[in-house]
Structure formats: structure tokens, C-alpha cells
Short mmCIF file of C-alpha atoms and ligand atoms in Angstrom, two decimals:
data_model
loop_
_atom_site.label_atom_id
_atom_site.label_comp_id
_atom_site.label_asym_id
_atom_site.label_seq_id
_atom_site.Cartn_x
_atom_site.Cartn_y
_atom_site.Cartn_z
CA MET A 564 98.63 156.10 128.31
CA ALA A 565 98.21 154.73 131.79
CA LEU A 566 100.18 151.66 132.72
CA ARG A 567 97.87 148.67 132.54
CA PHE A 568 98.05 144.91 132.73
CA PHE A 569 95.73 142.01 132.10
CA ASN A 570 94.63 140.67 135.46
CA THR A 571 93.82 136.95 135.34
CA TYR A 572 91.58 137.37 138.38
CA SER A 573 89.18 139.79 136.67
CA ARG A 574 90.02 138.69 133.10
CA LYS A 575 90.33 142.37 132.28
CA LEU A 576 92.93 144.97 131.46
CA GLU A 577 93.29 147.10 134.57
CA ASN A 578 95.23 150.26 135.25
CA PHE A 579 98.12 149.56 137.55
CA ALA A 580 98.70 151.43 140.78
CA PRO A 581 100.70 150.18 143.78
CA ARG A 582 98.70 149.14 146.86
CA ASP A 583 99.84 152.19 148.79
CA PRO A 584 98.55 155.26 146.97
CA GLY A 585 101.34 157.66 146.16
CA SER A 586 104.02 155.07 146.81
CA ARG A 587 106.48 154.02 144.12
CA ASN A 588 107.13 150.67 145.78
CA VAL A 589 105.90 147.57 143.99
CA SER A 590 106.09 144.06 145.39
CA ILE A 591 106.23 141.12 143.02
CA TYR A 592 106.16 137.43 143.81
CA THR A 593 107.08 134.94 141.11
CA CYS A 594 106.96 131.17 141.37
CA GLY A 595 110.47 129.90 140.80
CA PRO A 596 111.94 126.61 139.70
CA THR A 597 111.47 123.20 141.25
CA VAL A 598 115.06 122.06 141.45
CA TYR A 599 114.83 118.39 140.46
CA SER A 600 116.26 118.88 136.96
CA ARG A 601 117.63 121.67 134.81
CA ALA A 602 114.94 124.19 133.88
CA HIS A 603 113.89 124.17 130.20
CA ILE A 604 113.36 127.03 127.75
CA GLY A 605 109.62 127.02 128.49
CA ASN A 606 110.35 127.86 132.13
CA PHE A 607 112.68 130.62 131.01
CA ARG A 608 110.05 132.17 128.80
CA ALA A 609 108.11 132.93 132.00
CA TYR A 610 111.22 134.23 133.81
CA ILE A 611 112.06 136.48 130.84
CA PHE A 612 108.52 137.88 130.89
CA GLU A 613 108.88 138.61 134.61
CA ASP A 614 112.22 140.28 133.93
CA LEU A 615 110.59 142.48 131.29
CA LEU A 616 107.82 143.37 133.75
CA GLN A 617 110.27 144.35 136.47
CA ARG A 618 112.49 146.37 134.17
CA HIS A 619 109.58 148.24 132.61
CA LEU A 620 108.19 149.12 136.04
CA GLU A 621 111.65 150.40 136.95
CA LEU A 622 111.81 152.43 133.74
CA ARG A 623 108.55 154.00 134.88
CA GLY A 624 110.13 155.00 138.17
CA TYR A 625 108.85 152.23 140.43
CA LYS A 626 111.04 150.55 142.98
CA VAL A 627 110.47 146.85 142.64
CA HIS A 628 110.90 144.33 145.44
CA ARG A 629 110.78 140.90 143.86
CA VAL A 630 110.81 137.51 145.49
CA MET A 631 111.25 134.26 143.59
CA ASN A 632 111.00 131.03 145.54
CA ILE A 633 112.99 127.88 145.01
CA THR A 634 110.97 124.70 145.48
CA ASP A 635 113.50 122.31 146.91
CA VAL A 636 111.14 119.85 148.54
CA ASP A 637 108.24 118.14 146.75
CA ASP A 638 107.48 114.70 145.29
CA LYS A 639 109.92 115.10 142.38
CA THR A 640 112.89 116.32 144.41
CA ILE A 641 112.37 113.58 146.99
CA ARG A 642 112.13 110.91 144.29
CA GLY A 643 115.26 112.28 142.62
CA ALA A 644 117.27 112.27 145.83
CA CYS A 645 116.05 108.78 146.61
CA ASP A 646 117.01 107.44 143.15
CA ALA A 647 120.42 109.12 143.39
CA LYS A 648 120.86 107.80 146.94
CA VAL A 649 121.92 111.21 148.25
CA SER A 650 120.41 113.66 150.72
CA LEU A 651 117.73 116.04 149.47
CA SER A 652 119.99 119.09 149.75
CA LYS A 653 122.85 117.36 147.99
CA PHE A 654 120.50 116.39 145.19
CA THR A 655 118.95 119.85 144.69
CA GLU A 656 122.10 121.98 145.08
CA PRO A 657 123.54 121.47 141.55
CA PHE A 658 120.15 122.30 140.01
CA LYS A 659 119.96 125.50 142.06
CA GLN A 660 123.40 126.49 140.83
CA ALA A 661 122.47 125.60 137.24
CA PHE A 662 119.40 127.81 137.53
CA PHE A 663 121.46 130.79 138.67
CA GLU A 664 123.92 130.19 135.84
CA ASP A 665 121.11 130.12 133.30
CA ILE A 666 119.47 133.33 134.50
CA LYS A 667 122.85 135.02 134.29
CA THR A 668 123.34 133.76 130.74
CA LEU A 669 119.94 135.19 129.81
CA ARG A 670 120.65 138.48 131.60
CA ILE A 671 117.61 138.05 133.84
CA LYS A 672 117.82 140.37 136.82
CA ARG A 673 118.18 138.53 140.05
CA ALA A 674 115.24 138.73 142.43
CA ASP A 675 115.90 140.50 145.74
CA GLU A 676 115.32 137.22 147.53
CA PHE A 677 115.34 133.57 146.51
CA PRO A 678 113.83 131.86 149.55
CA ALA A 679 114.09 128.08 149.64
CA ALA A 680 111.17 126.05 150.94
CA THR A 681 113.37 123.89 153.18
CA ASP A 682 114.66 126.91 155.12
CA GLN A 683 113.53 126.32 158.71
CA ARG A 684 112.21 129.90 158.94
CA TYR A 685 109.68 129.17 156.22
CA ILE A 686 108.87 125.67 157.43
CA ASP A 687 107.95 127.32 160.77
CA ARG A 688 105.79 129.85 158.95
CA MET A 689 104.04 127.08 156.97
CA ILE A 690 103.28 125.19 160.19
CA GLU A 691 101.99 128.39 161.78
CA MET A 692 99.69 129.11 158.82
CA ILE A 693 98.34 125.56 158.73
CA GLY A 694 97.57 125.85 162.45
CA VAL A 695 95.52 129.00 161.82
CA LEU A 696 93.66 127.38 158.91
CA ILE A 697 92.72 124.39 161.08
CA ALA A 698 91.57 126.68 163.89
CA ARG A 699 89.30 128.49 161.42
CA GLY A 700 87.79 125.32 160.06
CA LEU A 701 89.58 125.74 156.73
CA GLY A 702 91.92 122.83 157.32
CA TYR A 703 91.51 119.34 158.74
CA GLN A 704 93.63 116.32 159.43
CA ALA A 705 92.37 113.24 157.62
CA GLU A 706 92.71 109.63 158.62
CA ASP A 707 95.88 109.29 156.59
CA LYS A 708 97.39 111.88 158.99
CA SER A 709 97.86 114.45 156.22
CA VAL A 710 96.30 117.88 156.62
CA TYR A 711 94.04 119.18 153.85
CA PHE A 712 92.47 122.49 152.90
CA ARG A 713 88.68 122.34 152.98
CA ILE A 714 87.78 124.08 149.71
CA ASN A 715 84.03 124.10 150.38
CA LYS A 716 84.63 126.47 153.28
CA PHE A 717 86.39 129.07 151.17
CA PRO A 718 83.69 130.75 149.05
CA ASN A 719 86.12 132.31 146.57
CA TYR A 720 87.79 129.03 145.71
CA GLY A 721 87.82 128.71 141.92
CA LYS A 722 87.55 132.46 141.24
CA LEU A 723 91.04 132.87 139.78
CA ALA A 724 90.70 129.93 137.41
CA HIS A 725 87.01 130.73 136.77
CA PHE A 726 86.38 127.19 137.76
CA ASP A 727 83.15 125.54 138.83
CA LEU A 728 83.85 123.34 141.83
CA THR A 729 81.12 120.89 140.95
CA GLN A 730 83.11 120.02 137.84
CA LEU A 731 86.08 118.88 139.88
CA GLN A 732 86.32 115.18 139.43
CA SER A 733 88.81 112.49 139.97
CA THR A 734 91.56 112.70 137.39
CA GLY A 735 92.44 109.08 137.76
CA ARG A 736 95.80 110.06 139.18
CA VAL A 737 94.67 110.07 142.79
CA LYS A 738 96.73 108.21 145.28
CA HIS A 739 95.07 105.74 147.61
CA ASP A 740 95.18 108.28 150.43
CA GLU A 741 93.09 110.74 148.39
CA TYR A 742 90.03 108.80 149.50
CA ASP A 743 90.54 110.13 152.99
CA LYS A 744 89.68 113.62 151.85
CA GLU A 745 86.25 115.17 152.31
CA HIS A 746 86.21 116.60 148.78
CA ILE A 747 88.16 115.46 145.78
CA GLY A 748 89.44 119.02 145.29
CA ASP A 749 90.81 119.40 148.83
CA PHE A 750 94.55 119.83 148.54
CA ALA A 751 97.30 118.86 150.95
CA LEU A 752 98.70 121.50 153.30
CA TRP A 753 100.88 119.00 155.14
CA LYS A 754 101.75 115.57 153.85
CA ALA A 755 102.22 112.90 156.48
CA TRP A 756 105.55 111.11 156.26
CA ASP A 757 105.62 107.80 154.48
CA GLU A 758 108.41 105.40 153.60
CA GLU A 759 109.00 106.95 150.20
CA ASP A 760 110.05 110.17 151.93
CA GLY A 761 113.13 108.50 153.44
CA ASP A 762 114.85 110.90 155.80
CA VAL A 763 112.99 113.95 154.51
CA GLY A 764 110.57 115.30 157.08
CA TRP A 765 109.88 117.87 159.79
CA GLU A 766 108.11 117.55 163.09
CA SER A 767 104.75 119.32 163.36
CA PRO A 768 101.69 119.31 165.64
CA TRP A 769 100.20 116.77 163.17
CA GLY A 770 103.16 114.45 163.23
CA ARG A 771 106.22 114.11 161.05
CA GLY A 772 105.73 115.19 157.47
CA ARG A 773 106.44 117.81 154.87
CA PRO A 774 104.62 120.81 153.43
CA GLY A 775 102.44 120.71 150.34
CA TRP A 776 103.79 122.74 147.41
CA HIS A 777 101.08 125.42 147.59
CA ILE A 778 101.62 126.36 151.23
CA GLU A 779 105.32 126.85 150.53
CA CYS A 780 104.54 129.81 148.26
CA SER A 781 101.89 131.31 150.58
CA ALA A 782 104.32 131.19 153.48
CA MET A 783 107.34 132.60 151.67
CA ALA A 784 105.33 135.28 149.85
CA THR A 785 103.62 136.63 152.98
CA ALA A 786 106.75 136.26 155.14
CA LEU A 787 108.84 138.39 152.79
CA LEU A 788 106.34 140.72 151.14
CA GLY A 789 103.57 141.05 153.71
CA ASP A 790 99.90 140.12 153.60
CA ARG A 791 99.17 142.07 150.43
CA ILE A 792 101.24 141.81 147.27
CA ASP A 793 100.98 144.05 144.22
CA ILE A 794 101.71 141.53 141.49
CA HIS A 795 102.01 137.76 141.43
CA CYS A 796 103.26 136.09 138.26
CA GLY A 797 103.70 132.64 136.86
CA GLY A 798 102.95 130.49 133.86
CA VAL A 799 99.35 129.72 132.88
CA ASP A 800 99.81 126.16 134.10
CA ASN A 801 100.27 127.57 137.62
CA ILE A 802 96.78 129.12 137.71
CA PHE A 803 95.05 125.95 138.85
CA PRO A 804 95.45 124.54 141.34
CA HIS A 805 98.65 126.24 142.53
CA HIS A 806 97.71 129.92 142.52
CA GLU A 807 94.10 129.22 143.38
CA ALA A 808 95.38 127.36 146.45
CA GLU A 809 97.81 130.17 147.31
CA ILE A 810 94.88 132.61 147.44
CA ALA A 811 92.76 130.30 149.58
CA GLN A 812 95.56 129.66 152.09
CA SER A 813 96.87 133.22 152.32
CA GLU A 814 93.49 134.92 152.51
CA GLY A 815 92.26 132.17 154.83
CA VAL A 816 94.99 133.20 157.25
CA THR A 817 95.23 136.99 156.82
CA GLY A 818 91.65 137.85 155.88
CA LYS A 819 93.06 140.34 153.36
CA GLN A 820 93.21 140.37 149.60
CA PHE A 821 96.45 138.47 148.91
CA VAL A 822 97.30 139.80 145.44
CA ARG A 823 96.12 142.84 143.50
CA MET A 824 97.08 141.64 140.05
CA TRP A 825 97.74 138.17 138.72
CA LEU A 826 99.81 138.06 135.54
CA HIS A 827 100.28 134.80 133.67
CA CYS A 828 102.49 133.94 130.77
CA ALA A 829 101.31 131.65 127.95
CA HIS A 830 103.02 128.41 126.97
CA LEU A 831 106.07 127.90 124.86
CA LEU A 832 105.78 125.46 121.99
CA VAL A 833 108.63 123.96 120.02
CA ASP A 834 107.99 123.63 116.27
CA GLY A 835 104.30 124.05 117.02
CA GLN A 836 104.21 121.17 119.51
CA LYS A 837 104.22 120.86 123.24
CA MET A 838 107.77 120.38 124.44
CA SER A 839 108.43 116.90 125.72
CA LYS A 840 111.40 114.63 126.20
CA SER A 841 109.72 111.86 124.22
CA LEU A 842 109.32 114.09 121.15
CA GLY A 843 112.99 115.04 121.29
CA ASN A 844 112.12 118.74 121.34
CA PHE A 845 112.98 119.41 124.96
CA TYR A 846 115.69 122.02 125.34
CA THR A 847 117.58 123.51 128.23
CA ILE A 848 119.64 126.70 127.93
CA PRO A 849 122.92 124.75 127.51
CA ASP A 850 121.26 122.75 124.70
CA VAL A 851 120.64 125.98 122.78
CA LEU A 852 124.12 127.35 123.59
CA THR A 853 125.64 124.13 122.23
CA LYS A 854 124.02 124.89 118.87
CA GLY A 855 126.15 128.04 118.71
CA TYR A 856 123.63 130.58 119.96
CA THR A 857 124.34 133.06 122.71
CA GLY A 858 122.49 134.07 125.83
CA ARG A 859 121.38 137.38 124.40
CA GLU A 860 120.06 135.67 121.25
CA ILE A 861 118.01 133.30 123.40
CA ARG A 862 116.87 136.28 125.46
CA TYR A 863 115.68 138.03 122.32
CA ALA A 864 113.91 134.93 120.98
CA LEU A 865 112.06 134.34 124.26
CA MET A 866 111.12 137.98 124.77
CA ARG A 867 109.94 139.10 121.34
CA VAL A 868 106.37 137.71 121.49
CA HIS A 869 103.68 139.19 123.74
CA TYR A 870 103.59 137.22 126.98
CA ARG A 871 99.94 136.24 126.67
CA VAL A 872 100.44 134.71 123.23
CA PRO A 873 101.90 131.20 122.95
CA LEU A 874 105.47 131.44 121.72
CA ASN A 875 106.62 129.00 119.08
CA PHE A 876 110.31 128.28 119.48
CA THR A 877 112.05 127.23 116.24
CA TRP A 878 115.64 127.22 115.02
CA GLU A 879 114.49 129.54 112.24
CA GLY A 880 113.33 131.91 115.00
CA MET A 881 116.78 131.70 116.60
CA LYS A 882 118.34 132.72 113.28
CA GLU A 883 115.94 135.64 113.06
CA ALA A 884 116.90 136.65 116.59
CA ARG A 885 120.54 136.70 115.53
CA GLU A 886 119.74 138.80 112.46
CA SER A 887 117.61 141.26 114.42
CA LEU A 888 120.33 141.77 117.01
CA GLY A 889 122.88 142.19 114.23
CA ARG A 890 120.76 145.00 112.78
CA ILE A 891 120.67 146.68 116.19
CA ASP A 892 124.46 146.30 116.56
CA ASP A 893 125.15 147.78 113.12
CA TRP A 894 122.76 150.64 113.74
CA LEU A 895 124.38 151.53 117.06
CA GLN A 896 127.80 151.46 115.49
CA ARG A 897 126.74 153.84 112.72
CA LEU A 898 125.06 156.18 115.19
CA ARG A 899 128.15 156.24 117.40
CA GLU A 900 130.37 157.12 114.50
CA ILE A 901 128.13 160.03 113.56
CA ALA A 902 127.46 161.17 117.12
CA GLY A 903 131.16 161.34 118.03
CA ASP A 904 131.75 163.86 120.82
CA GLU A 905 128.18 165.04 120.63
CA LEU A 906 127.17 162.02 122.71
CA ASP A 907 128.92 163.36 125.80
CA LYS A 908 127.28 166.75 125.44
CA SER A 909 123.73 165.73 124.75
CA LYS A 910 121.16 165.55 127.48
CA ILE A 911 118.42 162.94 127.68
CA ASP A 912 115.69 164.20 125.41
CA ASN A 913 112.33 162.61 126.07
CA HIS A 914 111.03 163.58 122.67
CA PHE A 915 112.85 160.60 121.23
CA GLY A 916 110.81 157.49 120.87
CA HIS A 917 108.17 157.65 123.61
CA GLU A 918 106.23 155.11 121.50
CA PHE A 919 108.43 152.33 122.87
CA GLY A 920 107.47 152.90 126.50
CA ASP A 921 103.86 153.57 125.54
CA ALA A 922 103.66 150.13 123.93
CA LEU A 923 105.03 148.47 127.07
CA ASP A 924 102.60 150.46 129.22
CA ASP A 925 99.90 148.66 127.30
CA ASP A 926 100.16 145.27 129.01
CA LEU A 927 103.84 144.88 128.02
CA ASN A 928 103.18 144.92 124.29
CA ILE A 929 106.75 144.00 123.38
CA SER A 930 105.90 143.19 119.75
CA ALA A 931 104.70 146.75 119.21
CA ALA A 932 107.67 148.15 121.13
CA LEU A 933 110.16 146.20 118.99
CA GLY A 934 108.19 147.13 115.88
CA PHE A 935 108.78 150.76 116.76
CA LEU A 936 112.49 150.12 117.40
CA PHE A 937 112.99 148.51 113.99
CA GLU A 938 110.96 151.20 112.24
CA THR A 939 113.25 153.76 113.88
CA ILE A 940 116.30 151.80 112.74
CA ARG A 941 114.99 151.72 109.15
CA GLU A 942 114.27 155.43 109.07
CA THR A 943 117.48 156.60 110.72
CA ASN A 944 119.55 154.23 108.55
CA ARG A 945 117.91 155.76 105.48
CA ALA A 946 118.80 159.22 106.76
CA MET A 947 122.38 158.13 107.47
CA ASP A 948 122.66 156.64 103.95
CA ARG A 949 121.84 160.10 102.60
CA ASN A 950 124.10 161.86 105.12
CA LYS A 951 121.02 163.52 106.50
CA LEU A 952 121.42 162.61 110.17
CA ASP A 953 123.37 165.13 112.21
CA ALA A 954 125.51 164.37 115.24
CA ALA A 955 123.04 165.76 117.77
CA THR A 956 120.20 163.62 116.41
CA ALA A 957 122.42 160.54 116.38
CA ALA A 958 123.34 161.28 120.00
CA GLY A 959 119.66 161.70 120.85
CA TRP A 960 118.82 158.27 119.45
CA LEU A 961 121.76 156.76 121.30
CA ASN A 962 120.55 158.24 124.57
CA TRP A 963 117.13 156.84 123.80
CA TRP A 964 118.67 153.45 123.12
CA ASN A 965 120.56 153.50 126.41
CA ARG A 966 117.29 154.12 128.18
CA ILE A 967 115.33 151.35 126.44
CA ASN A 968 118.26 148.96 126.70
CA GLU A 969 117.77 149.10 130.47
CA VAL A 970 114.60 147.17 129.69
CA LEU A 971 115.74 145.05 126.76
CA ASP A 972 119.34 144.35 127.75
CA PHE A 973 120.10 143.41 124.15
CA GLU A 974 123.37 145.23 123.66
CA SER A 975 126.18 143.02 122.48
CA GLY A 976 129.52 142.73 124.10
CA THR A 977 130.91 144.27 120.91
CA ARG A 978 134.53 145.25 121.30
CA HIS A 979 136.16 147.85 119.12
CA PHE A 980 139.82 148.22 118.41
CA TRP A 981 141.18 151.34 116.83
CA PHE A 982 144.08 151.56 114.44
CA ARG A 983 145.26 155.10 114.05
CA PRO A 984 148.45 156.51 112.64
CA LEU A 985 149.63 157.76 116.01
CA GLU A 986 147.97 155.58 118.52
CA VAL A 987 148.66 152.13 117.20
CA THR A 988 146.10 150.07 119.05
CA ARG A 989 143.68 151.21 121.59
CA SER A 990 141.10 148.88 122.94
CA PHE A 991 138.06 149.95 124.90
CA ASP A 992 138.39 147.00 127.13
CA SER A 993 141.94 146.12 127.97
CA SER A 994 140.92 142.70 129.23
CA ASP A 995 140.23 141.72 125.63
CA ALA A 996 143.26 141.05 123.58
CA LEU A 997 143.16 141.37 119.83
CA PRO A 998 144.48 138.15 118.28
CA GLU A 999 147.98 138.70 116.95
CA GLU A 1000 147.12 137.68 113.42
CA VAL A 1001 144.23 140.16 113.31
CA SER A 1002 146.34 142.88 114.81
CA LYS A 1003 149.05 142.33 112.19
CA LEU A 1004 146.56 142.48 109.29
CA ALA A 1005 144.92 145.60 110.72
CA GLU A 1006 148.28 147.26 111.13
CA GLU A 1007 149.24 146.40 107.54
CA ARG A 1008 145.91 147.69 106.32
CA MET A 1009 146.39 150.97 108.12
CA GLN A 1010 149.79 151.35 106.47
CA ALA A 1011 148.32 150.45 103.07
CA ARG A 1012 145.71 153.17 103.45
CA LEU A 1013 148.29 155.71 104.51
CA ALA A 1014 150.21 154.80 101.34
CA LYS A 1015 146.91 155.09 99.42
CA ASP A 1016 147.26 151.50 98.25
CA PHE A 1017 143.52 150.87 98.28
CA ARG A 1018 143.72 147.61 96.38
CA LYS A 1019 145.89 146.11 99.07
CA SER A 1020 143.74 147.68 101.75
CA ASP A 1021 140.65 145.96 100.27
CA GLU A 1022 142.43 142.62 100.14
CA LEU A 1023 143.38 142.97 103.77
CA ARG A 1024 139.81 143.86 104.67
CA ASP A 1025 138.69 140.59 103.04
CA GLN A 1026 141.27 138.66 105.01
CA LEU A 1027 140.07 140.26 108.22
CA ASN A 1028 136.49 139.42 107.31
CA ALA A 1029 137.43 135.82 106.76
CA LEU A 1030 138.74 135.75 110.32
CA GLY A 1031 135.45 137.16 111.64
CA TRP A 1032 136.59 140.77 112.07
CA GLU A 1033 135.20 143.84 110.47
CA ALA A 1034 137.31 146.81 109.40
CA ARG A 1035 135.64 150.18 109.10
CA ASP A 1036 137.23 153.44 108.10
CA THR A 1037 136.02 156.36 110.11
CA LYS A 1038 137.19 159.91 110.48
CA ASP A 1039 138.98 158.80 113.64
CA GLY A 1040 140.87 156.02 111.94
CA GLN A 1041 140.36 152.35 111.27
CA LYS A 1042 138.08 150.55 113.62
CA ILE A 1043 138.28 146.79 114.02
CA THR A 1044 135.27 145.12 115.51
CA ARG A 1045 134.27 141.63 116.35
CA ARG A 1046 130.92 140.68 117.61
CA VAL A 1047 131.07 138.46 120.59
CA GLY A 1048 127.76 137.05 121.53
CA VAL A 1049 127.36 137.76 125.19
ZN1 LIG B 2268 104.21 129.31 143.72
#
């Protein structure tokens, strides 16, 4: 099946091909966090979807160049800095760092670039673009000294959101200066400085001020990825006005189609409701970690539902994520025991499990892809129960897993410790020490088995279990395993 995605612009599934025919290079721009507070799990649902997109494209042999911006100047960041009585950069820095920590916890691949809106390079680019828009009649400075985009002059305005401009009405949230605009839908390209901005501001041909949020993305996207971008992503709440405005500004300047495909991720709900601080169902990544869950469990829970379907986050769902990952862990362990040395010999065999990639080709149908994975686990487990799975087949499935795990990144940090009659303890990862108590019990158990004292050996197994360690007897000796979450 051809690789295809649902393009918000056309509201259709379209086959994907990079803008340069024959090229394997794909450029992706994703709207990043506004660093005025710690991002919440709803934000991370979108970042996980973008991670899945990038990794699947890479699995299909594309070379992805991804840019994710950091919005570090807007109304919220300025208000935050003002309330905290610190400079804007001092206020936003901890939230930037927290964001990078969280994406690491969730195993989200880092973008190639994380441009920040306050970087002078991009401020210059924003000013340059606004100048071009004014020269073309697409922008104007109003009496309040702010510069606005004239939406009536851009015929395609509203196309992405499938929005009728005549329906644009005052939302009641307009500031007093909104009355200076020619059309209620005209959005700010450059906001004139006012007292609330404190010391935040840049000089421009239109006076001191700061960029509007939308122009930040147009400037950073075109500066780093060029006039035409293959894929632009974000959450559905970004479609209007943010992405609509990005199109108008970018195309208004370059005269070229800004983005080939727009992909948007649906909302995240918590217990069936919109997440909000007042409902007490607002969670950050550390909030979920504090409940005892791990980064990979959160990753699983946020990834498992198709990106265009609203995802309902529940604690029950977190438990299911843990169980599902446990099944994968157990399956891999069984396969590895059967595969043994065969794993080193076997070559990648593409006959194994092409259904997984096929499902992702179909607009990233992760539910179908995971359905296939768990069906495979069921079937191969059944075969292993009956001793009907040979080493070469086990190795084949392991190779397949290694390939799909490049996309999923679900593998645990499982550590194994071997207890063998000759080699007392060998650990795969010497940086991990086996707790002394566990080591002593495992050693005793090995001796008990050598003495064929199976009753004692079973008792010791129970004691190990109680400490959170699993003892398995394999043809290579006793293997002690503990699952660590990340
Ligand atoms: Zn953006």
C-alpha cells in the first residue's frame, strides 16, 4: 500500500511523496511549546504523534529534517515574567529545560532544530516578512501602532479551516485596540509596545514592539526549511487561526505553496472530560510519574490510539499500558531464550510481519499496527507453549521486533543477571548492580538446584519474587530479571 496521510487542507487521504520527486528528504515543521508553564499530557499527545510520524517515515527510508519551535515570547510568557518580577528569558528558561526533560522521559526524538522566537535572527526575519506583506498591501499599521494582516486581501484565507470569513464575529474577548482593525479577523503581525510589556520589545520600522505568535512560526519555518515544506503538524486547536495565519503570511511573502500536507492530532480528554485545572484533571508528565508510572508506559498510553481520534486518558488506561508492555517484555524474553545463538546468525527477513508497516502506511493506523503485534504475540506464545517454535523463527520475530521498535521505542530497560555453575554472576550491563540480598538468594537457589533440592529452590524463587525479581531456569542457567520501567 502506498504511504498516505489525511491532509487537513483537502480533508482527504492523499498519497505522500516528498516535494522533490525522487528525493528521500522530508521536511517537517511542528509547532512546539509555549514556555510559560510545564506542558501537559495533552500537549505530549501531539508530540508523540509527531514522533510516530517521523519514525515511520524513517522506517520507510526517508530522511527527515524536523524543526520544532519554542514560543518564548507572547502574552502569557510576558505576563508570567511580569508576575514573577524576572526577565523574560529568566522566566522561560526553566520551562524550556522541563520540556526537554519530558520529551526525553517519553523517548520522543529530538527535532533537528528547536528555534526560539526571541532569537535575533528570527526577529529580523519576522520584521523582514512583515515589511514585504505591507509592501504588497497584505499588511497595514493601524492607529494603535500595531501591524495587522489584511485577511480580505488574501483570497485563500479560511481554506485550511474550511471557514467562511463572513461568519467571523467578535468573540467578546477583543481588546480595546481591536477596534482599530479594518476587519475583525485581521490578526496582529507586530504588536506595538505597551506598558504591560515592561522591558520586552524590539525596535522595528513601525516602532518598538514584539511579533505576533503566528509570524513567529512563518519566519522560523521558512528560515530553516525553505519556502515549501512537506509536512506541517500540530494539534487541531492550532488549525484556526494559527495555521491559517501561517499560510497567509508565508504564501503572502513567498508566493509559493507553503505546506504540502497538514496533519493535525485530535484532543486528549481525561476521564471523558476536557482537561482543566479547575476540574482537577490537569496532568503534567511528572504528575503521572509520581503515581508510579514510567515514561515508556506514558508513551504507550499516549500513542496507542489513532491520532485523529480523541484519546481518553484514564488511570485504567495507564494500567492497561503497563499490562500490554509486560506482555511484550515476557514475549521478547521467551523468544530470546529460544533463539539463543540463532539470533546472531539470522538475517533480516522481510517476510515477517509486513502488516505492521502496512497499517502505519495507512495514515499511521497505530491501533491496527498494535493489533497485529498482539495477535503475533498470541500466536507465537501458543506455538512456544507447545514447543513448536524453532530457534530460527524466534530469531526472525526478534529481528522483526527490533525493526518495529525503532518506531515504537517500547522496549524496557530490562536487565538480566545470569547465575551459572561456573560463571557466578554475569550482568549484561555492568553499571547495574544486583542488590546483595537478591544476589545471595539467587546464588543459594542455584546451589539448591544443583543439589536437586527443588523444594528449596521453589521457596527461594518465591522469596525472589517477593523482592520484585524473577528467576527463570533456562538451558544456559538461572536468569534473574527485574523490570525497570525506563
Ligand atoms: Zn506554530
